[in-house]
Short mmCIF file of C-alpha atoms and ligand atoms in Angstrom, two decimals:
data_model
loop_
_atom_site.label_atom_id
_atom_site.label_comp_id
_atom_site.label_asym_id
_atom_site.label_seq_id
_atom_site.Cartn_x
_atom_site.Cartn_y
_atom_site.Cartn_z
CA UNK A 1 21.16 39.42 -8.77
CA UNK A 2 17.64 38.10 -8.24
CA UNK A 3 15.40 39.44 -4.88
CA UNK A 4 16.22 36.10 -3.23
CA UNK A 5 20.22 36.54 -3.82
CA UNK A 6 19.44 39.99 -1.79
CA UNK A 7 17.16 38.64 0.99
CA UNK A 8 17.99 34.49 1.58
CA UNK A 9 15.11 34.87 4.23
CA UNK A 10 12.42 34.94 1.81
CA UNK A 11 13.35 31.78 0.11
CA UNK A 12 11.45 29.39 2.83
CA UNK A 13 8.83 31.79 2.44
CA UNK A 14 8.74 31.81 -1.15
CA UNK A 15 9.20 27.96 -1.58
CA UNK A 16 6.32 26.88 -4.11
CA UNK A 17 3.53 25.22 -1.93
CA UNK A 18 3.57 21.27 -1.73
CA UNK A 19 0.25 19.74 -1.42
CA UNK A 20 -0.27 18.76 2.33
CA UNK A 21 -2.65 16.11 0.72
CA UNK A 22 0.25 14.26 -1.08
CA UNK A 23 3.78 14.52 1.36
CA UNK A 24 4.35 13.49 4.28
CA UNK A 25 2.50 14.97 7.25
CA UNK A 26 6.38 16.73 8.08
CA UNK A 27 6.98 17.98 4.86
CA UNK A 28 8.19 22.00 4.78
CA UNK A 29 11.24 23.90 3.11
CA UNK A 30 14.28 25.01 4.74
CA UNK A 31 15.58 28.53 4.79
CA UNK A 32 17.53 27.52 1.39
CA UNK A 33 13.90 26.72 -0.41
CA UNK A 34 15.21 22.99 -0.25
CA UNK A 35 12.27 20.05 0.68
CA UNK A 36 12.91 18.73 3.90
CA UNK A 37 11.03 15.55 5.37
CA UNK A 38 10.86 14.14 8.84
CA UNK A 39 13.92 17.29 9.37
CA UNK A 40 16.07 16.23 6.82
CA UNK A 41 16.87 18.31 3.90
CA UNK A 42 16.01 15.14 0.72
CA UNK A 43 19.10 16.69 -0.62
CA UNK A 44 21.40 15.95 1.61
CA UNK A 45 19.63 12.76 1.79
CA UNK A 46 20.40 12.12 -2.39
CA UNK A 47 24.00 12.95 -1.62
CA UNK A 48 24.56 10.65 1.64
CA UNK A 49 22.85 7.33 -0.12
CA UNK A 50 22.18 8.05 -3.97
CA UNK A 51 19.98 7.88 -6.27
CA UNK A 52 17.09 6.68 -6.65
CA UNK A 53 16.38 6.62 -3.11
CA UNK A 54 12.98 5.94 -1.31
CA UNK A 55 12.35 7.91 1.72
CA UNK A 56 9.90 7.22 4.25
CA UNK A 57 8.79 9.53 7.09
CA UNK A 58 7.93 7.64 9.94
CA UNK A 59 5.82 9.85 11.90
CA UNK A 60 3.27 9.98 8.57
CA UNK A 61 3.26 6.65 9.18
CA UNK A 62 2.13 6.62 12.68
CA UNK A 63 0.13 9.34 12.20
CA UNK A 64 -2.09 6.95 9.76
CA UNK A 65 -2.27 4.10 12.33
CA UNK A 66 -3.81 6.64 14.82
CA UNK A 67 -5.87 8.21 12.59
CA UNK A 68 -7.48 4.69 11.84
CA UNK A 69 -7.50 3.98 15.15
CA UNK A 70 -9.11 6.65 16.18
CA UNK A 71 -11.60 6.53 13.45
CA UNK A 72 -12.41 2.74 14.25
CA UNK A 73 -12.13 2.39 18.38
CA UNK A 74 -13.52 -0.88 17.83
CA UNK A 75 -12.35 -2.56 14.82
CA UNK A 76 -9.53 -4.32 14.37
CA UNK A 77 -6.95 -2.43 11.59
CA UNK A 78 -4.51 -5.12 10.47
CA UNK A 79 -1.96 -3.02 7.68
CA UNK A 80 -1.25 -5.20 4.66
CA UNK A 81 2.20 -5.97 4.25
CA UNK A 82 1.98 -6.23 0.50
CA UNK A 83 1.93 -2.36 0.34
CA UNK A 84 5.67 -2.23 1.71
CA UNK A 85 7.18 -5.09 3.83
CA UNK A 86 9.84 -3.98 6.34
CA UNK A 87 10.69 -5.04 9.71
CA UNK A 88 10.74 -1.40 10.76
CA UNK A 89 7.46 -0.65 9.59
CA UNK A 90 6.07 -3.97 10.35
CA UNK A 91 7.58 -2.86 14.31
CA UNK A 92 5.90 0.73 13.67
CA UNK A 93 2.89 -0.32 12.51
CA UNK A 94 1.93 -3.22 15.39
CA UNK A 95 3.53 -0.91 18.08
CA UNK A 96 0.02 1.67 16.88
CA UNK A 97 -1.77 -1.14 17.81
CA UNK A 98 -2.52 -3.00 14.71
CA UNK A 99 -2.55 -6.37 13.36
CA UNK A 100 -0.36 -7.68 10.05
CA UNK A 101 -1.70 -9.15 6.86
CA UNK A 102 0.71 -11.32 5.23
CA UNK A 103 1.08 -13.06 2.08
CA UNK A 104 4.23 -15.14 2.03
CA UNK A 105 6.95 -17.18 3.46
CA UNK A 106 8.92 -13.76 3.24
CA UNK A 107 6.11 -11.34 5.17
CA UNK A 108 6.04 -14.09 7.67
CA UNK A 109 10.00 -14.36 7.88
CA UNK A 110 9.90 -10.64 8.43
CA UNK A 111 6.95 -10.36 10.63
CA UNK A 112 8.62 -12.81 12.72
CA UNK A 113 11.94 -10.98 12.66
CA UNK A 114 10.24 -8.07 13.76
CA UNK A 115 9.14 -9.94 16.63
CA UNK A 116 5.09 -9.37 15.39
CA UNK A 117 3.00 -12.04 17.34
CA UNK A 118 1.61 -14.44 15.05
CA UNK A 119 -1.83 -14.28 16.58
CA UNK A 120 -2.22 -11.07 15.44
CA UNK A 121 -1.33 -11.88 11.28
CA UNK A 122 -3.99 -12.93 9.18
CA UNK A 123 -2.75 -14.58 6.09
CA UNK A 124 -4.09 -14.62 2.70
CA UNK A 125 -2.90 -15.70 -0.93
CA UNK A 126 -5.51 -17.38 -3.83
CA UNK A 127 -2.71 -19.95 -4.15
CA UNK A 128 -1.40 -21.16 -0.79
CA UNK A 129 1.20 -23.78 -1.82
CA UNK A 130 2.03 -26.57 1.15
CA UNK A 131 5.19 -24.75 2.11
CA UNK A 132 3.23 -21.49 2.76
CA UNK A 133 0.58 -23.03 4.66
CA UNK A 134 3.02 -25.45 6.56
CA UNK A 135 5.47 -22.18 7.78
CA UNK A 136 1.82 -20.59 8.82
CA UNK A 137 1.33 -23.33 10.70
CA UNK A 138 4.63 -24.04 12.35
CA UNK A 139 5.09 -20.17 12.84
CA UNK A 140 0.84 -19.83 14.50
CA UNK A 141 -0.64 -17.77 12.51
CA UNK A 142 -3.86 -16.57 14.24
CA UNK A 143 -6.59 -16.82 10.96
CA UNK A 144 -5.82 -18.44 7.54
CA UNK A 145 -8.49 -17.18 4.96
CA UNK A 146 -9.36 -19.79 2.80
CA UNK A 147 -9.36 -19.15 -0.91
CA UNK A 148 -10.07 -22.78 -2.81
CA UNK A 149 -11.27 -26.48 -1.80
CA UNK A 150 -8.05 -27.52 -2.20
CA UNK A 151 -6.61 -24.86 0.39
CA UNK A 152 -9.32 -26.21 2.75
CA UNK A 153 -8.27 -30.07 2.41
CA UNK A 154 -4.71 -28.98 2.11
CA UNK A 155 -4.86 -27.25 5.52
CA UNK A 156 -7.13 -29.24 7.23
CA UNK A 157 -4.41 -32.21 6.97
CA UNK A 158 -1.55 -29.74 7.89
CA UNK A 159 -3.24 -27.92 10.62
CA UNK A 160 -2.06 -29.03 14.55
CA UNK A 161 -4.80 -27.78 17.03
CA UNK A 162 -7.46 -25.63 15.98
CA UNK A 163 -7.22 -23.38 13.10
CA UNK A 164 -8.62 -20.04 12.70
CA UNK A 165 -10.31 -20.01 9.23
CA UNK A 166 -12.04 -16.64 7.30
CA UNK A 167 -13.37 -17.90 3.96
CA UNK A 168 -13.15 -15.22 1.09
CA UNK A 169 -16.21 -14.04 -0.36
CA UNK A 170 -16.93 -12.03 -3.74
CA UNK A 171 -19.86 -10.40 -3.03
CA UNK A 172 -20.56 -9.03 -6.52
CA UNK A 173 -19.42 -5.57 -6.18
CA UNK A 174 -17.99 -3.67 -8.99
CA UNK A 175 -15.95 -0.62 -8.07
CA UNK A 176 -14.65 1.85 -10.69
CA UNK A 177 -11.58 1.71 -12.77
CA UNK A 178 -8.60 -0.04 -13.71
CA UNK A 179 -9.40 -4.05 -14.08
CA UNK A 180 -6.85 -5.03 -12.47
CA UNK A 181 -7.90 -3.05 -9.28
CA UNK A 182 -11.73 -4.89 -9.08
CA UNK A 183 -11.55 -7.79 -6.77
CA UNK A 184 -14.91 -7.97 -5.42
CA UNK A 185 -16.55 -9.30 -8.48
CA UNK A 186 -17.06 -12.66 -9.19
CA UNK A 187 -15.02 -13.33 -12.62
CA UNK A 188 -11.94 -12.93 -11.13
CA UNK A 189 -9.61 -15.40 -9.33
CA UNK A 190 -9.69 -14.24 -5.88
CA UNK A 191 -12.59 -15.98 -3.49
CA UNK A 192 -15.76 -17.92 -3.67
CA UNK A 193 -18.47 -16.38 -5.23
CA UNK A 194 -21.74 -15.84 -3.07
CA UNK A 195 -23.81 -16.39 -5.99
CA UNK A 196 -24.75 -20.09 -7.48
CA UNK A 197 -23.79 -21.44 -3.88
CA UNK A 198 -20.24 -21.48 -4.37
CA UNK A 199 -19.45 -19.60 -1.01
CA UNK A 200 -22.08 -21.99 0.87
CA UNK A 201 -19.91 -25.30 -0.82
CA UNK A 202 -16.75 -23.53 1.14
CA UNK A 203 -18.54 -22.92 4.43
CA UNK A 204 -19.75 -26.75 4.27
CA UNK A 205 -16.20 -28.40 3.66
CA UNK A 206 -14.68 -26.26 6.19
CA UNK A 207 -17.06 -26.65 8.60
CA UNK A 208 -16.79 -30.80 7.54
CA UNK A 209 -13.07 -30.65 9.39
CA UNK A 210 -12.68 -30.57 12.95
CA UNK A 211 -9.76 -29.18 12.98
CA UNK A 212 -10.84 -25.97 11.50
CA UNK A 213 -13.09 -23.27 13.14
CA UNK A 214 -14.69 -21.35 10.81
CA UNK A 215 -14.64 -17.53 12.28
CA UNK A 216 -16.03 -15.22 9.82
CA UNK A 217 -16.21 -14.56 6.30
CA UNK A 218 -13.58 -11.70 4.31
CA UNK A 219 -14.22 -9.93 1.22
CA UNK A 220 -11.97 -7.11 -0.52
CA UNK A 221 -12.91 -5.37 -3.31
CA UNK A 222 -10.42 -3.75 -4.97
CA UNK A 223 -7.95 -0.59 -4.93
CA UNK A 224 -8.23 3.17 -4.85
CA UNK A 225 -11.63 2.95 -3.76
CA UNK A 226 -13.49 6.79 -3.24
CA UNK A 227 -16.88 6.04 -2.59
CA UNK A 228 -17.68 4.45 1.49
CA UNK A 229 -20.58 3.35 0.06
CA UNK A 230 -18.93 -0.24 -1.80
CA UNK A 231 -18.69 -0.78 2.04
CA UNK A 232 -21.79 -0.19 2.74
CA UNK A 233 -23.14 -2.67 0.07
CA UNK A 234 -20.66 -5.10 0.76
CA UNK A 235 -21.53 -5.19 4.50
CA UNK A 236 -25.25 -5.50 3.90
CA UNK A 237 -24.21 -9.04 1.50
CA UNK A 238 -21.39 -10.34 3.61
CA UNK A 239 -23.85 -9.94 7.41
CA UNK A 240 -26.46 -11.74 5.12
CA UNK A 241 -24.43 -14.48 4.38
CA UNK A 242 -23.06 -14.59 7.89
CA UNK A 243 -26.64 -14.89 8.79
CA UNK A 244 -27.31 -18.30 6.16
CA UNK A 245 -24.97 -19.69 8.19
CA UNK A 246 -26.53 -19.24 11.43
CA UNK A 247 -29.25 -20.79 9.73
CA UNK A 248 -28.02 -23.57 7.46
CA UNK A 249 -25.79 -24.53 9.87
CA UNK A 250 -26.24 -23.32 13.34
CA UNK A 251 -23.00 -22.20 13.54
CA UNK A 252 -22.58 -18.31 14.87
CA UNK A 253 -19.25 -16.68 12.86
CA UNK A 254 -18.40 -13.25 14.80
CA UNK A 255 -15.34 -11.93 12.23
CA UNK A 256 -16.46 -9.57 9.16
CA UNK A 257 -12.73 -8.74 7.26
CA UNK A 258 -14.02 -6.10 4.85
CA UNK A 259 -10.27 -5.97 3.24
CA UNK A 260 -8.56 -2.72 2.22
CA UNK A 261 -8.16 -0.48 -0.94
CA UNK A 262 -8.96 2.50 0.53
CA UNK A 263 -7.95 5.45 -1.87
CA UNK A 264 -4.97 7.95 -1.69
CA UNK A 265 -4.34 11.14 -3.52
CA UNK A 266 -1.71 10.78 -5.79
CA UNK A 267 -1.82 14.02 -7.42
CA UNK A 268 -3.35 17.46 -6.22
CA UNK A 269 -7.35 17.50 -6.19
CA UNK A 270 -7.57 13.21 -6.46
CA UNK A 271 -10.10 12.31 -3.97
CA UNK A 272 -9.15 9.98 -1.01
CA UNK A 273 -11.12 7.90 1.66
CA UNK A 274 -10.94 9.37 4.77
CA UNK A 275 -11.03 6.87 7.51
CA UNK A 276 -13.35 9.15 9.42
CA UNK A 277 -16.12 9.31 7.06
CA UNK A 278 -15.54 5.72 6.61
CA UNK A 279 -16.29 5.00 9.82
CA UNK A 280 -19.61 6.73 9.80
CA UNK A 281 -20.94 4.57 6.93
CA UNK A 282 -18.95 1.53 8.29
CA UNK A 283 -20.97 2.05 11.61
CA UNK A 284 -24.56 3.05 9.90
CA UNK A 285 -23.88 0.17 7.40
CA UNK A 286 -23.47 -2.74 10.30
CA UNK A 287 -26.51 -1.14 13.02
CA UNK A 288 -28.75 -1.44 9.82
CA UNK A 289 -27.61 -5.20 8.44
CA UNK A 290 -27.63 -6.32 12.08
CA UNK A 291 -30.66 -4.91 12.97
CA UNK A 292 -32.32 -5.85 9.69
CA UNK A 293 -30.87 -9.97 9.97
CA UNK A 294 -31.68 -9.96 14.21
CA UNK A 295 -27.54 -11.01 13.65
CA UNK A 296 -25.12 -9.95 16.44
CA UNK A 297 -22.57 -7.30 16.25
CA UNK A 298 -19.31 -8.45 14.44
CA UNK A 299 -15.96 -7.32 14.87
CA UNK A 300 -14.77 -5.58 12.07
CA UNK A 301 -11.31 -6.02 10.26
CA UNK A 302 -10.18 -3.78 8.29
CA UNK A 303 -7.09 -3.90 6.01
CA UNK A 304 -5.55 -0.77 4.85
CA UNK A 305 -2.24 -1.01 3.11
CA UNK A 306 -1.63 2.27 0.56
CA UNK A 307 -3.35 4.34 3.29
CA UNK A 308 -0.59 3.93 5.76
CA UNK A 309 2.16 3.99 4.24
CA UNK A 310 1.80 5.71 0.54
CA UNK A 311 1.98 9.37 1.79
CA UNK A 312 4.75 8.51 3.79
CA UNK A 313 7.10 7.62 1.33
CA UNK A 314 9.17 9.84 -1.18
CA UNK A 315 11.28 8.67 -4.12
CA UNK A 316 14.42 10.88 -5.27
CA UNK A 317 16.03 11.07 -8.53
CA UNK A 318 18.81 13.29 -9.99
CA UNK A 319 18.12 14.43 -13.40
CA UNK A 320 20.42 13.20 -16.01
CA UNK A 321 19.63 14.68 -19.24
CA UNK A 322 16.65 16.94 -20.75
CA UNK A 323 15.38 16.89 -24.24
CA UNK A 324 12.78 18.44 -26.37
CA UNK A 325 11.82 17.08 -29.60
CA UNK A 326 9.89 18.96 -32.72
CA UNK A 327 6.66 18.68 -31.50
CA UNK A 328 7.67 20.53 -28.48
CA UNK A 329 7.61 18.27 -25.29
CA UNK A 330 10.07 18.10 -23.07
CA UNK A 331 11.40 14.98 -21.42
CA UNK A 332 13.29 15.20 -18.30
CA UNK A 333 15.75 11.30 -18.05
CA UNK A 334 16.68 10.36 -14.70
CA UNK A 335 18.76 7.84 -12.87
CA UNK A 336 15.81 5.70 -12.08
CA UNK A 337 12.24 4.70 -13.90
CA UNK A 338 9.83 1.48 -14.16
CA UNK A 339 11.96 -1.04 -12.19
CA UNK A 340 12.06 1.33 -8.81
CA UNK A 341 8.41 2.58 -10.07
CA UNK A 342 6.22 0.12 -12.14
CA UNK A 343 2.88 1.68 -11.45
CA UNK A 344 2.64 3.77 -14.77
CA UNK A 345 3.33 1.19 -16.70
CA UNK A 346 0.57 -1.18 -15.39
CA UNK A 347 -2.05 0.61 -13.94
CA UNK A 348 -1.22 4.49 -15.89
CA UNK A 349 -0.71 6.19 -12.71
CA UNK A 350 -0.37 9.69 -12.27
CA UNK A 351 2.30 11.70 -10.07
CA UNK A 352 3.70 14.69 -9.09
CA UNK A 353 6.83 15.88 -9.02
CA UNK A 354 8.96 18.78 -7.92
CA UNK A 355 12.57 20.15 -6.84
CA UNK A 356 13.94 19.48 -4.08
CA UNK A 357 17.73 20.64 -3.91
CA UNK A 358 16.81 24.10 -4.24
CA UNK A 359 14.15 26.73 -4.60
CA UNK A 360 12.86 26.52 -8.43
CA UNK A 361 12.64 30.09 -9.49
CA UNK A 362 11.36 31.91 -12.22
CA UNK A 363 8.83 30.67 -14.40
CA UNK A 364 7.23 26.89 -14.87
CA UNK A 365 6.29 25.01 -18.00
CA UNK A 366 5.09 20.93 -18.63
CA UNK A 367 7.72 18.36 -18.48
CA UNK A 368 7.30 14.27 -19.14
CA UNK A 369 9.70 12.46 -16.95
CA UNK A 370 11.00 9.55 -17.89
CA UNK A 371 13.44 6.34 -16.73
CA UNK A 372 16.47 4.70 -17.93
CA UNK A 373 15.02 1.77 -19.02
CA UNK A 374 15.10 0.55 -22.16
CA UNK A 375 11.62 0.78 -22.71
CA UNK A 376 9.79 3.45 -24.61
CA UNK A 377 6.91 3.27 -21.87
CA UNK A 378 9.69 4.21 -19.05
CA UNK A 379 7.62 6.93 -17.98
CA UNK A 380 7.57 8.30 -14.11
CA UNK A 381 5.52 11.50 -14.70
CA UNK A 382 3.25 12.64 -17.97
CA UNK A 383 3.54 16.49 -18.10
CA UNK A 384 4.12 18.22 -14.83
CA UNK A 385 4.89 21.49 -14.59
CA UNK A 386 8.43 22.13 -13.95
CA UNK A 387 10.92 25.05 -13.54
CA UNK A 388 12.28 26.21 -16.57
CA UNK A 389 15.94 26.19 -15.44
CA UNK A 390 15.79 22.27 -14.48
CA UNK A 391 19.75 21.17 -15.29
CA UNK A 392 21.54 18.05 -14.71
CA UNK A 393 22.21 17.28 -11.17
CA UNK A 394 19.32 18.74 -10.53
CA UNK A 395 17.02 16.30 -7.30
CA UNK A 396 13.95 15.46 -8.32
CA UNK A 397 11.02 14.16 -5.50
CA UNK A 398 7.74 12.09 -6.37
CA UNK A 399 5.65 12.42 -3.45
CA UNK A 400 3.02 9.75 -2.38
CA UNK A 401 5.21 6.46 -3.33
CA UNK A 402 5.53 4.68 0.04
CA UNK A 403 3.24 2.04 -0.96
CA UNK A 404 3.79 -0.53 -3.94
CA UNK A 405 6.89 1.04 -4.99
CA UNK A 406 10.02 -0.67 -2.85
CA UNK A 407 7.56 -3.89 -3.23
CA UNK A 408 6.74 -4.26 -6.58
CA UNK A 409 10.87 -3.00 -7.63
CA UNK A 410 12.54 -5.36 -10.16
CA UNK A 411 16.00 -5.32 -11.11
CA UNK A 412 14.80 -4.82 -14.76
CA UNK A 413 18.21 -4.01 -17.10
CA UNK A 414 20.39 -5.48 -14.04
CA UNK A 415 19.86 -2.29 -12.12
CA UNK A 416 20.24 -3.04 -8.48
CA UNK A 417 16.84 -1.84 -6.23
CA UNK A 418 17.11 1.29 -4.42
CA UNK A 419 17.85 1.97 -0.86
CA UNK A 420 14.56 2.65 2.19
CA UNK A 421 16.08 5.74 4.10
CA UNK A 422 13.74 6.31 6.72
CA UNK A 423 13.72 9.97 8.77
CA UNK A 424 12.64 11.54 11.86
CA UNK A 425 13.42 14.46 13.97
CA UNK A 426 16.06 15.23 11.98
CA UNK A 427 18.10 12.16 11.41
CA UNK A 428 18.04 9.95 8.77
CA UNK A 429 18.61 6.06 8.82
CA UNK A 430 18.76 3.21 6.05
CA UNK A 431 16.50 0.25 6.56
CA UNK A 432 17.24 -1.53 3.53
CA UNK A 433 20.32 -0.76 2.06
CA UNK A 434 20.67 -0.08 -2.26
CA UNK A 435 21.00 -3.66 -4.08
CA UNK A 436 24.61 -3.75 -6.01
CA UNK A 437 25.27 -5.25 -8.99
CA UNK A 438 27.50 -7.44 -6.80
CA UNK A 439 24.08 -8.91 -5.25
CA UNK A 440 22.84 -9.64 -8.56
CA UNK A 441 26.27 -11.29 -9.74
CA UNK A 442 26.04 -13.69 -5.95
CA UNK A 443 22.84 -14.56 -7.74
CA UNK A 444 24.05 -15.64 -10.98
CA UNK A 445 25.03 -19.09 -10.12
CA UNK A 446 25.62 -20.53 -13.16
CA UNK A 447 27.79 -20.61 -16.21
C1 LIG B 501 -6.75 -9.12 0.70
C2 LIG B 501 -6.19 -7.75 0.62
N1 LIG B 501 -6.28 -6.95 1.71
C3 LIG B 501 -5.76 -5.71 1.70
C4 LIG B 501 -5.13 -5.20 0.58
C5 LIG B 501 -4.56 -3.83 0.64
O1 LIG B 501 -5.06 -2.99 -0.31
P1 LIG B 501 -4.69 -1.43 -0.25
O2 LIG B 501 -3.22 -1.34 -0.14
O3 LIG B 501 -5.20 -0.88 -1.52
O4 LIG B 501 -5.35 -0.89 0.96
C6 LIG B 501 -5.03 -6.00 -0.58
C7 LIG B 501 -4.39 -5.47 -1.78
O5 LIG B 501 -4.28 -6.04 -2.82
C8 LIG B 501 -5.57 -7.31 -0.56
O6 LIG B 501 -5.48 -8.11 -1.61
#
């Protein structure tokens, strides 16, 4: 009989610590040392809709529109769907007070379901086909940002009244890390280069059609960005070039969209961008371009997708087998892997992970966790510490996978997607409901 057996009081109590950095801002333990979120126990959550199972606290949510809004009085924060598309959050998000980037026929199908006003999405993509920028159209989409001449003839013949046009910049900025996450530079395939006079051969052709009006210029530079100061850099370029307009071309653009990729913690001690001190070199950044180019005051978009939702969102497994092998590592399978999580495998993310169905006593030691695919890369977590007594059956939560988890999910090895369960105050509620291999068999159409 252990000390807890004798005193069930001092489980909550003794319930290892979670990092407040990495769950949801309702995150605590209940008096049986299980995780609860938004007041629901993630246990009784894994028994109610399965496993894997995303869970998404909705006041973490909120609380990261407000904090932005807060942070940026003045700007305008428009969330970008592509982190996690659903008519809930879409309605959760817009009710904070901001604005929607979309990306697709589906984000605007959803956004429009959700009853978003178009006015207030802005709509990007580096390869607008006709449909896409016909259903922008049709549906009134408040700014189109322009990404090709092609996209600017394209549009100009679709367009009925005025359009709102941005033109995407690169302004030459290289953030850190992965590849794949640098968009600001100019050998890429996103924007028009300011350099060489590529952006300038954009501003010309839209400004050449009069049904366009050319509002402002947009520029993102990439993901998981730390460091305010890309902003800073990228502010002073982008006013500049807002400022060769004025002068090439007499024509006054008020709109600076300075895009998103604002960093997250995905593991204890990662930095993260906190929209406060953002702000401060956002603000310091613009009074010194303006002043320095005589150039007005712009409004400021900003457009944060993994900072709104990522901390809100939990994913649960059940452990379904554990393993060590000769050199000694353990590897913990579970009932899920790359196709509800793809992140390791193409960008080497790290996570944490811990128990939630129960206190984990006793003593700790590293554990890999892996998938079910049939991949040998089906890795969720490299070597987290874990309680020694993990079993079968056992719930497992990754904290910190709200954003680019439900939307980047495949159905890799015909395994349906998992369910969105979101909580608060205690109740729990699906929004999208787990894919069955039925679904996938209504797709199969042919034989
Ligand atoms: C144009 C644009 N805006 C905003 C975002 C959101 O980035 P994040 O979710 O890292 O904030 C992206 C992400 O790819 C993007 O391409």
């Amino acid at each position: 009989m252990t000390l807890l057996d004798l005193f069930p009081s001092l489980r909550a109590a003794m319930a290892p610590r979670l990092d407040p950095a990495l769950w949801p801002v309702t995150t605590n333990h209940d008096d049986h040392g299980r995780i609860r979120v938004g007041g629901v126990a993630l246990d009784d959550i894994a028994d109610q809709y399965g496993t894997p199972t995303y869970v998404l606290d909705e006041d973490d949510v909120r609380h990261r529109c407000h904090a932005y809004r807060t942070a940026f009085p003045d700007a305008e924060i428009a969330y970008a769907a592509k982190a996690l598309m659903i008519r809930a959050v879409a309605g959760w998000v817009t009710s904070e007070g901001l604005s929607l980037d979309a990306c697709s026929e589906g984000e605007l199908a959803l956004a429009q379901a959700a009853g978003i006003d178009p006015r207030r999405i802005i709509l990007h993509g580096n390869a607008k086909t006709a449909t896409l920028l016909r259903t922008a159209v049709d549906v009134g989409v408040g700014r189109i940002v322009v990404d090709s001449h092609t996209e600017i003839r394209l549009l100009a013949s679709l367009a009925q009244g005025r359009q709102k046009v941005l033109i995407r910049a690169t302004p030459g900025i290289a953030i850190h890390g992965h590849p794949a996450l640098a968009t600001g530079v100019d050998d890429q395939k996103f924007g028009f280069p300011i350099a060489e006079g590529h952006l300038d051969s954009a501003v010309r052709l839209v400004l050449e059609q009069s049904n366009l009006e050319l509002v402002g210029l947009h520029c993102h530079l990439g993901s998981q960005i730390t460091d305010s100061r890309f902003f800073a850099a990228a502010i002073d370029r982008m006013i500049g070039q807002m400022d060769q307009i004025r002068r090439d071309h007499g024509v006054l653009v008020s709109n600076l969209d300075l895009g998103g990729g604002h960093a997250v913690p995905y593991r204890p001690g990662d930095p993260e961008l906190d929209p406060a001190a953002l702000a401060r070199v956002v603000e310091a950044a613009l009074d010194d371009a303006c002043a320095r180019n005589r150039f007005p005051r712009p409004t400021v978009t900003l457009e944060p997708g993994r900072a709104i939702v990522a901390r809100a969102g939990v994913t649960l497994y059940r452990v379904v087998s554990i393993k060590t092998v000769r050199d000694g590592r353990t590897f913990v399978a579970v009932d899920g892997g790359m196709s509800d999580n793809p992140r390791v495998a193409l960008y080497g993310a790290r996570y944490d992970v811990a128990v939630a169905n129960r206190h984990p006593a006793g003593a700790h030691t590293p554990m890999t966790v892996v998938g079910r695919h049939c991949e040998a890369g089906d890795v969720l977590a490299h070597d987290v510490p874990l309680p020694c007594d993990l079993h079968p059956g056992d719930v497992l939560a990754v904290p910190c996978t709200g954003a680019y988890h439900h939307s980047l999910a495949s159905t890799y090895n015909c395994i349906g997607r998992p369910p969105v369960v979101a909580v608060r105050g205690g109740t729990a509620r699906e929004l999208i409901r787990r894919e069955t291999t039925a679904d996938l068999l209504t797709r199969d159409v042919g034989l």
